XYZ file of C-alpha atoms in Angstrom:
188
model
C 0.000 0.000 0.000
C 1.087 3.516 -0.595
C 0.075 5.626 2.376
C 2.611 8.426 2.031
C 5.115 9.755 -0.442
C 7.378 12.742 -0.895
C 7.233 15.642 -3.305
C 10.600 17.405 -3.360
C 10.647 20.175 -5.943
C 14.139 21.485 -5.257
C 16.397 20.614 -8.215
C 13.449 18.987 -10.011
C 12.174 21.006 -12.973
C 9.129 18.770 -13.571
C 7.824 19.036 -10.013
C 8.659 22.747 -9.848
C 6.626 23.379 -13.015
C 3.632 21.478 -11.601
C 3.757 23.473 -8.368
C 4.099 26.762 -10.285
C 1.016 25.904 -12.359
C -1.030 25.169 -9.234
C 0.174 28.360 -7.569
C -0.768 30.387 -10.675
C -4.228 28.795 -10.972
C -4.938 28.544 -7.216
C -2.921 31.375 -5.599
C -4.593 31.025 -2.183
C -3.950 27.284 -1.885
C -0.877 25.801 -0.235
C -0.103 22.273 -1.412
C 2.045 20.010 0.704
C 5.658 19.533 -0.277
C 8.065 17.207 1.452
C 6.249 14.245 2.943
C 2.624 13.969 1.776
C 0.343 12.011 4.092
C -3.400 11.240 4.169
C -5.778 14.221 4.424
C -3.144 16.674 3.171
C -3.581 18.813 0.058
C -1.303 17.615 -2.737
C -0.405 18.420 -6.333
C -2.215 16.083 -8.754
C -2.398 15.987 -12.559
C -5.644 15.465 -14.469
C -6.458 15.539 -18.166
C -7.107 19.271 -17.725
C -3.871 20.078 -15.893
C -2.525 20.345 -12.364
C -4.962 20.711 -9.458
C -4.780 20.671 -5.692
C -6.491 17.606 -4.221
C -6.830 15.998 -0.818
C -5.179 12.591 -0.294
C -7.800 10.019 0.709
C -11.512 9.474 0.051
C -14.296 9.264 2.594
C -16.484 6.179 2.491
C -20.109 6.779 3.447
C -20.808 5.380 6.900
C -17.145 4.545 7.606
C -14.488 6.216 9.711
C -11.085 7.004 8.321
C -9.949 7.500 4.752
C -9.599 5.140 1.833
C -6.095 5.703 0.415
C -5.626 3.023 -2.230
C -7.528 1.171 -4.948
C -6.356 -2.292 -5.992
C -5.619 -2.439 -9.713
C -6.907 -6.006 -9.938
C -10.421 -5.076 -8.786
C -10.847 -1.361 -9.474
C -12.853 -1.894 -12.663
C -15.328 -4.106 -10.751
C -15.745 -1.851 -7.730
C -18.985 0.154 -7.428
C -16.896 3.049 -6.088
C -13.968 2.961 -8.523
C -15.396 1.624 -11.820
C -17.196 4.880 -12.686
C -14.082 6.902 -11.782
C -11.976 4.789 -14.162
C -14.017 6.171 -17.043
C -13.975 9.837 -16.105
C -11.741 10.708 -13.142
C -8.241 9.348 -13.598
C -5.250 11.283 -12.316
C -1.507 11.107 -11.891
C 0.146 11.720 -8.542
C 3.660 13.102 -9.050
C 6.233 12.158 -6.439
C 9.940 12.133 -5.760
C 9.649 8.781 -3.987
C 7.201 6.705 -1.965
C 7.192 4.880 1.354
C 6.435 1.258 2.079
C 6.591 -0.391 5.479
C 8.013 -3.802 6.261
C 6.296 -6.386 8.453
C 8.466 -5.086 11.324
C 7.121 -1.534 10.748
C 10.392 -0.228 9.315
C 9.825 2.490 6.706
C 11.631 2.278 3.365
C 11.846 4.911 0.661
C 11.633 3.780 -2.953
C 13.007 6.289 -5.441
C 13.498 6.207 -9.205
C 16.933 5.179 -10.430
C 16.681 6.860 -13.824
C 14.033 9.583 -13.797
C 13.701 12.288 -11.179
C 9.914 12.059 -10.916
C 7.575 9.140 -10.327
C 3.991 9.258 -11.574
C 1.532 7.103 -9.636
C -1.814 6.245 -11.219
C -4.776 7.504 -9.230
C -8.507 8.138 -9.214
C -10.359 11.126 -7.848
C -13.816 12.254 -6.857
C -15.060 15.838 -6.736
C -15.480 17.142 -3.196
C -15.236 20.407 -1.261
C -13.042 22.307 -0.822
C -10.929 20.128 -3.155
C -11.334 16.849 -5.029
C -10.112 13.757 -3.146
C -7.831 11.104 -4.623
C -6.603 7.572 -4.036
C -3.478 5.905 -5.397
C -3.874 2.720 -7.419
C -1.759 -0.140 -6.130
C -0.631 -3.366 -7.736
C 1.150 -6.502 -6.623
C 4.721 -5.607 -5.703
C 7.481 -6.306 -8.208
C 10.796 -7.941 -7.251
C 12.199 -4.580 -6.109
C 9.479 -3.839 -3.537
C 8.332 -7.368 -2.603
C 11.098 -7.945 -0.018
C 9.611 -5.052 1.986
C 5.885 -5.074 1.164
C 3.421 -7.057 -0.959
C 1.933 -4.033 -2.781
C 3.189 -0.907 -4.476
C 1.800 2.018 -6.482
C 1.015 1.523 -10.167
C 3.830 3.613 -11.674
C 3.581 5.037 -15.181
C 7.078 5.958 -16.322
C 6.779 6.945 -19.957
C 4.982 10.035 -21.277
C 2.976 7.715 -23.563
C 1.669 5.647 -20.644
C 0.835 8.776 -18.655
C -1.020 10.277 -21.623
C -2.951 7.028 -22.137
C -3.897 6.931 -18.461
C -5.267 10.466 -18.511
C -6.854 10.580 -21.979
C -7.782 7.076 -23.186
C -10.294 5.181 -20.992
C -9.904 1.825 -22.775
C -6.108 1.982 -22.633
C -6.348 3.028 -19.001
C -8.287 -0.163 -18.240
C -5.556 -2.178 -19.955
C -2.900 -0.398 -17.873
C -4.570 -1.740 -14.728
C -3.632 -5.244 -15.867
C -0.149 -4.353 -17.077
C 2.543 -4.019 -14.537
C 5.117 -1.669 -16.012
C 8.341 -1.851 -14.080
C 10.259 1.260 -13.129
C 13.835 0.812 -11.893
C 13.792 1.773 -8.206
C 16.338 2.220 -5.478
C 15.463 1.311 -1.884
C 16.771 2.687 1.380
C 15.589 2.733 4.982
C 14.053 6.009 6.097
C 16.487 8.179 8.038
C 15.053 9.010 11.441
């Protein structure tokens, strides 16, 4: 599961540009940089551009927030299936956290690119839309720490398909594109 990640814009032109766009379009909104955790306002990309959104969705009649959607079942879920057709997003990040069975936090960061793009879904809400991160079965890089990981879309073509092509987006749920990642324990 992906329950927090980091957005570090310093020395990262892509993330800086996303944050500048949000600041220009939403000058009174402060999005979280550094570690992004549930219920915080984050920078998210939609088919129409960058928007501030809140991490986590409320479930009617339940306490707490829903943070992730499983890629294997999202298209069959009464909550997520409609969002797959109209409300897909990308969550930009510098890296993401996963926790081991012994509760040790590990950071996973890209080896080649400076920015990760996690597939997500969102629902309109007030004051901002709310989003979840789509997770998949962990690949061989993450599996020693945790059984799940975010669905990462590395190439511009995959990101464009996710945002703009509903049928291709459904196919991406079943694909498991690998992104070379480095792993290190979180520094306390």
